mmCIF file of C-alpha atoms and ligand atoms in Angstrom:
data_model
loop_
_atom_site.group_PDB
_atom_site.id
_atom_site.type_symbol
_atom_site.label_atom_id
_atom_site.label_comp_id
_atom_site.label_asym_id
_atom_site.label_seq_id
_atom_site.Cartn_x
_atom_site.Cartn_y
_atom_site.Cartn_z
ATOM 1 C CA MET A 1 101.349 137.647 107.205
ATOM 2 C CA SER A 2 104.916 138.621 106.229
ATOM 3 C CA THR A 3 106.088 138.750 102.605
ATOM 4 C CA THR A 4 108.276 135.716 103.183
ATOM 5 C CA GLN A 5 105.359 133.717 104.595
ATOM 6 C CA CYS A 6 103.262 134.794 101.601
ATOM 7 C CA GLU A 7 105.936 133.712 99.154
ATOM 8 C CA GLN A 8 106.335 130.387 100.908
ATOM 9 C CA GLN A 9 102.607 129.779 100.751
ATOM 10 C CA THR A 10 102.295 130.574 97.047
ATOM 11 C CA GLU A 11 105.254 128.309 96.250
ATOM 12 C CA GLN A 12 103.751 125.332 98.028
ATOM 13 C CA THR A 13 102.137 122.680 95.903
ATOM 14 C CA PRO A 14 98.511 121.712 96.616
ATOM 15 C CA PHE A 15 99.709 118.203 97.490
ATOM 16 C CA THR A 16 102.069 117.198 100.239
ATOM 17 C CA VAL A 17 104.265 114.095 100.609
ATOM 18 C CA VAL A 18 104.389 112.919 104.211
ATOM 19 C CA ARG A 19 105.616 109.974 106.212
ATOM 20 C CA ALA A 20 102.948 108.157 108.234
ATOM 21 C CA ARG A 21 103.232 105.500 110.933
ATOM 22 C CA VAL A 22 100.802 102.653 111.520
ATOM 23 C CA GLU A 23 99.103 103.204 114.863
ATOM 24 C CA GLU A 24 96.420 100.532 114.695
ATOM 25 C CA VAL A 25 95.470 97.594 112.476
ATOM 26 C CA VAL A 26 91.994 96.066 112.739
ATOM 27 C CA ARG A 27 90.611 93.248 110.622
ATOM 28 C CA ILE A 28 87.135 94.757 110.401
ATOM 29 C CA SER A 29 85.701 91.967 108.221
ATOM 30 C CA PRO A 30 86.926 88.995 106.175
ATOM 31 C CA SER A 31 87.810 91.214 103.175
ATOM 32 C CA PHE A 32 88.784 94.530 104.795
ATOM 33 C CA ILE A 33 91.694 95.628 106.968
ATOM 34 C CA ARG A 34 91.404 99.052 108.580
ATOM 35 C CA VAL A 35 94.733 100.782 109.142
ATOM 36 C CA THR A 36 94.974 103.958 111.215
ATOM 37 C CA PHE A 37 98.025 106.107 110.523
ATOM 38 C CA ALA A 38 99.498 108.749 112.816
ATOM 39 C CA GLY A 39 102.621 110.909 112.835
ATOM 40 C CA ASP A 40 103.621 114.551 113.063
ATOM 41 C CA GLU A 41 103.849 115.052 109.302
ATOM 42 C CA LEU A 42 100.174 114.091 108.908
ATOM 43 C CA ARG A 43 99.232 117.378 110.618
ATOM 44 C CA GLY A 44 99.748 119.032 107.247
ATOM 45 C CA ALA A 45 97.802 116.498 105.179
ATOM 46 C CA GLY A 46 94.142 116.245 104.208
ATOM 47 C CA ASN A 47 91.141 118.458 104.816
ATOM 48 C CA PRO A 48 88.843 117.284 107.600
ATOM 49 C CA HIS A 49 85.101 117.466 106.765
ATOM 50 C CA ARG A 50 85.963 118.112 103.083
ATOM 51 C CA THR A 51 87.153 114.635 102.193
ATOM 52 C CA LEU A 52 84.376 112.908 100.220
ATOM 53 C CA ASP A 53 86.015 110.609 97.635
ATOM 54 C CA GLN A 54 89.396 112.358 97.852
ATOM 55 C CA ARG A 55 92.038 110.054 96.392
ATOM 56 C CA ILE A 56 95.472 109.779 97.896
ATOM 57 C CA LYS A 57 98.632 107.950 96.861
ATOM 58 C CA LEU A 58 100.351 105.535 99.200
ATOM 59 C CA ILE A 59 103.978 104.560 98.630
ATOM 60 C CA PHE A 60 104.763 101.166 100.158
ATOM 61 C CA PRO A 61 108.365 100.339 101.107
ATOM 62 C CA PRO A 62 110.519 98.088 98.907
ATOM 63 C CA ALA A 63 111.894 94.742 100.148
ATOM 64 C CA SER A 64 114.663 96.543 102.086
ATOM 65 C CA GLY A 65 111.991 98.286 104.188
ATOM 66 C CA GLN A 66 113.675 101.667 103.501
ATOM 67 C CA LEU A 67 111.252 104.247 102.142
ATOM 68 C CA PRO A 68 112.653 106.542 99.444
ATOM 69 C CA ARG A 69 113.361 110.137 100.474
ATOM 70 C CA LEU A 70 111.182 112.498 98.466
ATOM 71 C CA ALA A 71 111.133 116.277 98.649
ATOM 72 C CA ASP A 72 107.766 117.779 99.495
ATOM 73 C CA ASP A 73 107.485 119.751 96.268
ATOM 74 C CA ALA A 74 106.105 119.619 92.731
ATOM 75 C CA ASP A 75 108.910 117.326 91.603
ATOM 76 C CA TRP A 76 108.110 114.492 94.002
ATOM 77 C CA TYR A 77 106.805 112.195 91.267
ATOM 78 C CA ALA A 78 109.786 112.679 88.964
ATOM 79 C CA ALA A 79 112.059 112.224 91.977
ATOM 80 C CA TRP A 80 110.272 108.988 92.883
ATOM 81 C CA LEU A 81 110.595 107.654 89.329
ATOM 82 C CA ALA A 82 114.308 108.505 89.387
ATOM 83 C CA VAL A 83 114.860 106.200 92.379
ATOM 84 C CA PRO A 84 116.137 102.776 91.167
ATOM 85 C CA GLU A 85 113.215 100.371 90.870
ATOM 86 C CA GLU A 86 114.412 98.019 93.619
ATOM 87 C CA SER A 87 114.551 100.914 96.142
ATOM 88 C CA ARG A 88 111.479 102.817 94.991
ATOM 89 C CA GLY A 89 108.740 100.714 96.555
ATOM 90 C CA SER A 90 105.248 100.648 95.029
ATOM 91 C CA MET A 91 102.656 103.354 94.694
ATOM 92 C CA ARG A 92 98.890 102.737 94.681
ATOM 93 C CA THR A 93 95.760 104.895 94.905
ATOM 94 C CA TYR A 94 93.457 104.749 97.941
ATOM 95 C CA SER A 95 90.570 106.649 99.524
ATOM 96 C CA ILE A 96 90.399 108.275 102.920
ATOM 97 C CA ARG A 97 87.918 106.370 105.067
ATOM 98 C CA ASP A 98 88.320 108.882 107.866
ATOM 99 C CA LEU A 99 90.462 111.852 108.835
ATOM 100 C CA ARG A 100 90.342 112.778 112.507
ATOM 101 C CA VAL A 101 92.016 115.932 113.728
ATOM 102 C CA GLY A 102 92.311 116.699 117.431
ATOM 103 C CA ASP A 103 92.199 120.196 118.946
ATOM 104 C CA ASP A 104 95.991 120.218 118.949
ATOM 105 C CA GLY A 105 96.104 119.326 115.233
ATOM 106 C CA GLU A 106 97.163 115.755 115.889
ATOM 107 C CA THR A 107 95.862 113.774 112.928
ATOM 108 C CA ARG A 108 94.707 110.224 112.363
ATOM 109 C CA LEU A 109 94.271 109.008 108.790
ATOM 110 C CA VAL A 110 92.176 105.875 108.336
ATOM 111 C CA VAL A 111 92.376 103.703 105.215
ATOM 112 C CA ASP A 112 90.310 100.577 104.553
ATOM 113 C CA PHE A 113 92.314 98.109 102.448
ATOM 114 C CA VAL A 114 90.588 95.351 100.494
ATOM 115 C CA LEU A 115 92.436 92.080 100.965
ATOM 116 C CA HIS A 116 92.834 90.250 97.666
ATOM 117 C CA LEU A 117 95.451 87.688 98.438
ATOM 118 C CA GLU A 118 94.809 84.854 95.992
ATOM 119 C CA PRO A 119 98.060 83.695 94.386
ATOM 120 C CA GLY A 120 98.535 85.453 91.057
ATOM 121 C CA ALA A 121 95.871 88.021 91.865
ATOM 122 C CA THR A 122 97.485 89.936 94.672
ATOM 123 C CA GLY A 123 99.750 92.953 94.701
ATOM 124 C CA PRO A 124 102.115 94.963 96.911
ATOM 125 C CA ALA A 125 99.397 97.097 98.513
ATOM 126 C CA SER A 126 97.175 94.231 99.555
ATOM 127 C CA LEU A 127 100.175 92.210 100.728
ATOM 128 C CA TRP A 128 101.497 95.139 102.757
ATOM 129 C CA ALA A 129 98.106 95.657 104.430
ATOM 130 C CA SER A 130 97.765 91.968 105.260
ATOM 131 C CA ALA A 131 101.094 92.071 107.133
ATOM 132 C CA ALA A 132 100.889 95.623 108.555
ATOM 133 C CA ARG A 133 102.077 96.034 112.138
ATOM 134 C CA VAL A 134 102.033 98.983 114.542
ATOM 135 C CA GLY A 135 105.087 101.129 113.819
ATOM 136 C CA ASP A 136 105.344 100.279 110.091
ATOM 137 C CA GLU A 137 105.759 103.337 107.893
ATOM 138 C CA LEU A 138 104.785 104.433 104.413
ATOM 139 C CA LEU A 139 104.568 107.663 102.420
ATOM 140 C CA VAL A 140 101.259 109.401 101.804
ATOM 141 C CA VAL A 141 100.650 111.899 99.010
ATOM 142 C CA ALA A 142 97.565 113.871 100.015
ATOM 143 C CA PRO A 143 96.128 117.373 99.695
ATOM 144 C CA ARG A 144 98.058 119.919 101.719
ATOM 145 C CA ARG A 145 95.850 120.973 104.629
ATOM 146 C CA GLY A 146 93.838 124.039 103.709
ATOM 147 C CA ARG A 147 94.351 123.544 99.974
ATOM 148 C CA LEU A 148 91.340 122.481 97.943
ATOM 149 C CA ASP A 149 92.807 123.325 94.543
ATOM 150 C CA GLY A 150 94.719 120.121 93.900
ATOM 151 C CA GLY A 151 91.832 118.023 92.641
ATOM 152 C CA GLY A 152 91.265 114.388 93.506
ATOM 153 C CA ILE A 153 87.642 114.808 94.614
ATOM 154 C CA GLU A 154 85.218 113.689 91.911
ATOM 155 C CA PHE A 155 81.954 113.629 93.887
ATOM 156 C CA ALA A 156 80.076 116.727 92.696
ATOM 157 C CA PRO A 157 76.291 116.295 92.922
ATOM 158 C CA GLY A 158 75.554 119.988 92.375
ATOM 159 C CA ASP A 159 71.909 120.652 93.174
ATOM 160 C CA ALA A 160 70.673 117.136 92.420
ATOM 161 C CA ALA A 161 67.516 116.224 94.345
ATOM 162 C CA SER A 162 68.714 112.666 94.813
ATOM 163 C CA MET A 163 71.808 110.549 94.245
ATOM 164 C CA LEU A 164 72.705 107.035 93.261
ATOM 165 C CA LEU A 165 76.103 105.735 94.376
ATOM 166 C CA ALA A 166 77.305 102.329 93.228
ATOM 167 C CA GLY A 167 80.562 100.488 93.634
ATOM 168 C CA ASP A 168 82.410 97.357 94.612
ATOM 169 C CA GLU A 169 84.469 96.829 97.769
ATOM 170 C CA THR A 170 87.278 99.122 96.582
ATOM 171 C CA ALA A 171 84.747 101.954 96.371
ATOM 172 C CA ALA A 172 83.148 101.143 99.731
ATOM 173 C CA PRO A 173 85.506 103.428 101.730
ATOM 174 C CA ALA A 174 84.838 106.386 99.412
ATOM 175 C CA ILE A 175 81.078 105.793 99.439
ATOM 176 C CA ALA A 176 81.128 105.546 103.249
ATOM 177 C CA ARG A 177 83.077 108.805 103.576
ATOM 178 C CA ILE A 178 80.739 110.586 101.131
ATOM 179 C CA LEU A 179 77.640 109.385 103.000
ATOM 180 C CA GLU A 180 79.062 110.456 106.351
ATOM 181 C CA GLU A 181 79.836 113.960 105.065
ATOM 182 C CA LEU A 182 76.549 114.606 103.224
ATOM 183 C CA PRO A 183 74.018 116.976 104.798
ATOM 184 C CA SER A 184 71.466 115.175 106.964
ATOM 185 C CA ASP A 185 68.651 115.893 104.473
ATOM 186 C CA ALA A 186 70.444 114.276 101.511
ATOM 187 C CA ARG A 187 68.427 111.611 99.698
ATOM 188 C CA GLY A 188 69.359 108.659 97.587
ATOM 189 C CA ILE A 189 70.504 105.078 97.404
ATOM 190 C CA ALA A 190 73.908 103.411 97.593
ATOM 191 C CA PHE A 191 74.655 99.954 96.165
ATOM 192 C CA ILE A 192 77.852 98.393 97.521
ATOM 193 C CA GLU A 193 78.926 94.979 96.242
ATOM 194 C CA VAL A 194 81.219 93.089 98.624
ATOM 195 C CA PRO A 195 82.649 89.565 98.609
ATOM 196 C CA LEU A 196 80.723 88.276 101.666
ATOM 197 C CA ARG A 197 77.748 89.044 103.908
ATOM 198 C CA GLU A 198 80.204 89.638 106.768
ATOM 199 C CA ASP A 199 81.778 92.496 104.757
ATOM 200 C CA ARG A 200 78.761 94.755 105.353
ATOM 201 C CA LEU A 201 80.221 97.619 107.384
ATOM 202 C CA ALA A 202 78.740 100.319 109.560
ATOM 203 C CA ILE A 203 78.083 103.603 107.767
ATOM 204 C CA ASP A 204 76.504 106.626 109.419
ATOM 205 C CA ALA A 205 74.420 107.631 106.376
ATOM 206 C CA PRO A 206 71.731 110.342 106.252
ATOM 207 C CA SER A 207 68.300 108.934 107.158
ATOM 208 C CA GLY A 208 66.996 109.602 103.641
ATOM 209 C CA PHE A 209 69.668 107.360 102.128
ATOM 210 C CA GLU A 210 69.192 103.641 101.632
ATOM 211 C CA VAL A 211 72.419 101.644 101.779
ATOM 212 C CA ARG A 212 72.081 98.299 100.016
ATOM 213 C CA TRP A 213 74.967 95.875 100.588
ATOM 214 C CA LEU A 214 75.271 93.212 97.900
ATOM 215 C CA PRO A 215 77.362 90.202 98.934
ATOM 216 C CA ARG A 216 78.352 88.326 95.780
ATOM 217 C CA GLY A 217 79.331 85.158 97.630
ATOM 218 C CA GLY A 218 81.877 83.747 95.213
ATOM 219 C CA ALA A 219 80.236 85.008 92.013
ATOM 220 C CA LEU A 220 82.083 87.271 89.576
ATOM 221 C CA HIS A 221 82.594 90.971 90.295
ATOM 222 C CA GLY A 222 79.522 92.827 89.070
ATOM 223 C CA ALA A 223 77.271 89.755 89.281
ATOM 224 C CA SER A 224 75.130 91.436 91.952
ATOM 225 C CA LEU A 225 75.892 95.093 91.336
ATOM 226 C CA ILE A 226 74.982 95.295 87.650
ATOM 227 C CA PRO A 227 71.533 93.638 87.827
ATOM 228 C CA GLU A 228 70.604 95.409 91.087
ATOM 229 C CA VAL A 229 71.431 98.867 89.748
ATOM 230 C CA LEU A 230 69.700 98.201 86.436
ATOM 231 C CA ALA A 231 66.619 96.746 88.132
ATOM 232 C CA HIS A 232 66.427 99.814 90.364
ATOM 233 C CA LEU A 233 66.525 102.014 87.272
ATOM 234 C CA GLY A 234 63.770 99.978 85.656
ATOM 235 C CA GLU A 235 65.903 98.193 83.134
ATOM 236 C CA HIS A 236 64.830 94.678 84.100
ATOM 237 C CA GLY A 237 66.474 92.134 81.880
ATOM 238 C CA ARG A 238 67.090 94.556 79.013
ATOM 239 C CA GLY A 239 70.457 94.185 77.320
ATOM 240 C CA ALA A 240 72.103 90.969 78.453
ATOM 241 C CA ILE A 241 75.204 91.413 80.599
ATOM 242 C CA ARG A 242 78.205 89.972 78.808
ATOM 243 C CA PRO A 243 80.336 87.854 81.175
ATOM 244 C CA ASP A 244 83.442 89.441 79.642
ATOM 245 C CA ASP A 245 82.372 92.792 81.022
ATOM 246 C CA ARG A 246 82.453 91.614 84.603
ATOM 247 C CA GLY A 247 85.448 91.738 86.864
ATOM 248 C CA GLY A 248 85.588 88.171 88.087
ATOM 249 C CA ASP A 249 88.610 86.419 89.460
ATOM 250 C CA ALA A 250 91.609 88.455 88.526
ATOM 251 C CA GLY A 251 93.715 85.573 87.200
ATOM 252 C CA PRO A 252 97.415 85.999 86.517
ATOM 253 C CA VAL A 253 98.659 89.546 86.176
ATOM 254 C CA THR A 254 99.184 90.211 82.474
ATOM 255 C CA ALA A 255 100.035 93.889 82.398
ATOM 256 C CA GLU A 256 100.801 96.994 84.421
ATOM 257 C CA ILE A 257 99.011 100.285 83.835
ATOM 258 C CA GLY A 258 98.771 103.720 85.418
ATOM 259 C CA VAL A 259 95.510 104.977 86.915
ATOM 260 C CA GLU A 260 95.248 107.438 84.036
ATOM 261 C CA GLN A 261 94.611 104.423 81.765
ATOM 262 C CA LEU A 262 91.555 103.280 83.725
ATOM 263 C CA LEU A 263 88.051 104.237 82.617
ATOM 264 C CA TRP A 264 87.509 107.787 83.931
ATOM 265 C CA GLU A 265 84.461 109.694 82.702
ATOM 266 C CA THR A 266 83.059 112.396 84.952
ATOM 267 C CA PRO A 267 80.841 115.400 84.294
ATOM 268 C CA GLN A 268 84.041 117.482 84.151
ATOM 269 C CA TYR A 269 86.469 115.109 82.453
ATOM 270 C CA SER A 270 86.446 112.390 79.817
ATOM 271 C CA GLY A 271 89.415 109.999 79.731
ATOM 272 C CA SER A 272 88.425 108.929 76.225
ATOM 273 C CA GLY A 273 88.181 112.523 75.014
ATOM 274 C CA GLU A 274 84.400 112.272 74.525
ATOM 275 C CA ALA A 275 82.536 115.572 74.266
ATOM 276 C CA ILE A 276 80.470 116.392 77.363
ATOM 277 C CA GLU A 277 77.332 118.444 76.995
ATOM 278 C CA ALA A 278 77.742 121.878 78.533
ATOM 279 C CA GLY A 279 76.413 122.596 82.006
ATOM 280 C CA PRO A 280 75.703 119.756 84.406
ATOM 281 C CA ASP A 281 71.957 119.425 84.862
ATOM 282 C CA HIS A 282 71.762 117.559 88.124
ATOM 283 C CA HIS A 283 68.323 118.732 89.138
ATOM 284 C CA GLU A 284 66.884 115.283 88.975
ATOM 285 C CA ARG A 285 69.570 112.798 90.003
ATOM 286 C CA TYR A 286 73.341 112.511 90.246
ATOM 287 C CA TYR A 287 75.138 109.177 89.708
ATOM 288 C CA TRP A 288 78.563 108.182 91.099
ATOM 289 C CA ILE A 289 79.849 104.766 89.993
ATOM 290 C CA ALA A 290 83.250 103.246 90.784
ATOM 291 C CA GLY A 291 84.911 99.851 90.938
ATOM 292 C CA GLU A 292 86.376 97.227 88.629
ATOM 293 C CA SER A 293 86.824 98.855 85.247
ATOM 294 C CA GLY A 294 84.931 96.258 83.178
ATOM 295 C CA VAL A 295 81.971 96.377 85.548
ATOM 296 C CA VAL A 296 81.867 100.178 85.460
ATOM 297 C CA THR A 297 82.091 100.075 81.635
ATOM 298 C CA THR A 298 79.080 97.764 81.498
ATOM 299 C CA LEU A 299 77.051 100.034 83.770
ATOM 300 C CA ARG A 300 78.109 103.010 81.693
ATOM 301 C CA ARG A 301 76.872 101.373 78.514
ATOM 302 C CA HIS A 302 73.467 100.669 80.051
ATOM 303 C CA LEU A 303 73.023 104.025 81.720
ATOM 304 C CA VAL A 304 74.201 106.254 78.890
ATOM 305 C CA ARG A 305 73.370 104.300 75.758
ATOM 306 C CA GLU A 306 70.278 102.366 76.796
ATOM 307 C CA LEU A 307 68.682 104.410 79.561
ATOM 308 C CA GLY A 308 69.675 107.698 77.957
ATOM 309 C CA ILE A 309 71.027 109.232 81.169
ATOM 310 C CA ALA A 310 73.041 112.349 80.351
ATOM 311 C CA ARG A 311 76.814 111.979 80.659
ATOM 312 C CA SER A 312 76.812 115.241 82.570
ATOM 313 C CA GLN A 313 74.887 113.562 85.409
ATOM 314 C CA VAL A 314 77.290 110.687 85.994
ATOM 315 C CA ALA A 315 80.826 110.032 87.207
ATOM 316 C CA PHE A 316 82.075 106.606 86.003
ATOM 317 C CA MET A 317 85.413 105.615 87.533
ATOM 318 C CA GLY A 318 87.493 102.482 87.095
ATOM 319 C CA TYR A 319 89.290 101.936 90.423
ATOM 320 C CA TRP A 320 91.173 98.805 89.309
ATOM 321 C CA ARG A 321 91.194 96.324 86.479
ATOM 322 C CA ARG A 322 91.220 92.549 86.712
ATOM 323 C CA GLY A 323 94.455 90.921 85.620
ATOM 324 C CA VAL A 324 96.273 94.248 85.668
ATOM 325 C CA ALA A 325 98.661 95.626 88.287
ATOM 326 C CA MET A 326 98.448 99.352 88.879
ATOM 327 C CA LYS A 327 101.474 101.632 88.618
ATOM 328 C CA GLY A 328 100.150 104.276 90.940
HETATM 329 C C1 FAD B 401 90.510 106.721 93.239
HETATM 330 C C2 FAD B 401 90.765 105.326 93.771
HETATM 331 C C3 FAD B 401 90.446 105.028 95.085
HETATM 332 C C4 FAD B 401 90.657 103.730 95.596
HETATM 333 N N1 FAD B 401 90.348 103.464 96.912
HETATM 334 C C5 FAD B 401 90.582 102.227 97.424
HETATM 335 C C6 FAD B 401 90.360 101.951 98.801
HETATM 336 O O1 FAD B 401 90.008 102.842 99.610
HETATM 337 N N2 FAD B 401 90.571 100.673 99.242
HETATM 338 C C7 FAD B 401 91.008 99.680 98.407
HETATM 339 O O2 FAD B 401 91.208 98.550 98.869
HETATM 340 N N3 FAD B 401 91.257 99.936 97.109
HETATM 341 C C8 FAD B 401 91.076 101.177 96.598
HETATM 342 N N4 FAD B 401 91.345 101.430 95.281
HETATM 343 C C9 FAD B 401 91.760 100.300 94.419
HETATM 344 C C10 FAD B 401 93.240 99.953 94.551
HETATM 345 O O3 FAD B 401 94.034 101.065 94.155
HETATM 346 C C11 FAD B 401 93.518 98.758 93.615
HETATM 347 O O4 FAD B 401 92.767 97.641 94.028
HETATM 348 C C12 FAD B 401 94.998 98.408 93.508
HETATM 349 O O5 FAD B 401 95.142 97.628 92.343
HETATM 350 C C13 FAD B 401 95.524 97.619 94.708
HETATM 351 O O6 FAD B 401 96.917 97.448 94.540
HETATM 352 P P1 FAD B 401 97.658 96.064 94.795
HETATM 353 O O7 FAD B 401 99.099 96.381 94.879
HETATM 354 O O8 FAD B 401 97.015 95.346 95.932
HETATM 355 O O9 FAD B 401 97.357 95.199 93.479
HETATM 356 P P2 FAD B 401 98.001 95.437 92.015
HETATM 357 O O10 FAD B 401 99.463 95.150 92.026
HETATM 358 O O11 FAD B 401 97.565 96.754 91.481
HETATM 359 O O12 FAD B 401 97.257 94.304 91.169
HETATM 360 C C14 FAD B 401 97.675 92.927 91.271
HETATM 361 C C15 FAD B 401 96.512 92.011 90.872
HETATM 362 O O13 FAD B 401 95.472 92.169 91.819
HETATM 363 C C16 FAD B 401 94.230 92.396 91.148
HETATM 364 N N5 FAD B 401 93.415 93.260 92.015
HETATM 365 C C17 FAD B 401 93.644 94.565 92.331
HETATM 366 N N6 FAD B 401 92.705 94.999 93.176
HETATM 367 C C18 FAD B 401 91.851 93.956 93.384
HETATM 368 C C19 FAD B 401 90.687 93.778 94.180
HETATM 369 N N7 FAD B 401 90.195 94.758 94.947
HETATM 370 N N8 FAD B 401 90.072 92.569 94.159
HETATM 371 C C20 FAD B 401 90.573 91.542 93.415
HETATM 372 N N9 FAD B 401 91.692 91.642 92.644
HETATM 373 C C21 FAD B 401 92.307 92.846 92.653
HETATM 374 C C22 FAD B 401 94.622 93.052 89.840
HETATM 375 O O14 FAD B 401 93.610 92.852 88.882
HETATM 376 C C23 FAD B 401 95.901 92.324 89.499
HETATM 377 O O15 FAD B 401 95.583 91.073 88.885
HETATM 378 C C24 FAD B 401 91.172 102.715 94.754
HETATM 379 C C25 FAD B 401 91.520 103.034 93.431
HETATM 380 C C26 FAD B 401 91.318 104.308 92.950
HETATM 381 C C27 FAD B 401 91.697 104.624 91.516
#
């Protein structure tokens, strides 16, 4: 490799900002729309087979339909914020349901969008997905291909003998990707709460993994997930679940927050600044829990405070919060 190539490589940021074009839109169930993106710039985005719960940012076009022009460098976020609000579009966080790379490097990025379209409880991402057509474009901020140093993957089971994954429909794509990338001898259980029975999707999970879909059929977010997870852990009926802790119908949007303000407590990082015991001891079991922030907070309280599960064994992640629009 020449000196110039070397210099270019060291200057590159671990994330890349690329334009992607909708190639296919499939309504895979009542609550999910699967969008497949293609485009030359995607060749440099994402790491196939090392995706797990990798988060990406999607920038949806503003009303004009014109996407902002952003340089592919470390200043992309500042540059995006500097664009006048009416031309900036909206940014939201999503998971990679699939990343398919052909022999020639041609790349397909698949994202499963949850449709939440009730008046007063919808947002630009869900609205965009509900109207997406072949040829539509958006911007994707994803790991630069070959770079694993940018973060954004939280799933880290270490040497745990078994795993428990739990989440609502927004976490379903990440859980599915994790299960499809785990070694075939991985063991554990996944609880996935979805709006309806018809939202149970195909996942190619290892044979030693039980996948339990929990349709909540009109009940509040967490109504199925919380009791099922607690019952599985042997905490039958202990510690009543406060209705306030559940997600429920989002209701009118009352605030706007950034993802950094959501509950985020992992073995490596505590959003609240809580001390984490040194050295993750995953020998027994690793827990990965994501979804509506209030629901995840309730599960956290039960697991850590009442069941005494070590913080270093669990990743608790708020993926959205009812009544609150995300800023990115
Ligand atoms: C790491 C990470 C990965 C994620 N992966 C995915 C993914 O793969 N697929 C996916 O669909 N989502 C995913 N999400 C969640 C997604 O970012 C949020 O749901 C986001 O709020 C959607 O943006 P929006 O513009 O549709 O709504 P916003 O403008 O952010 O919110 C508007 C209103 O909609 C409500 N709302 C937001 N999401 C939901 C929902 N799911 N159900 C009911 N009401 C809701 C809000 O409470 C608010 O009242 C992920 C989030 C994170 C942090």
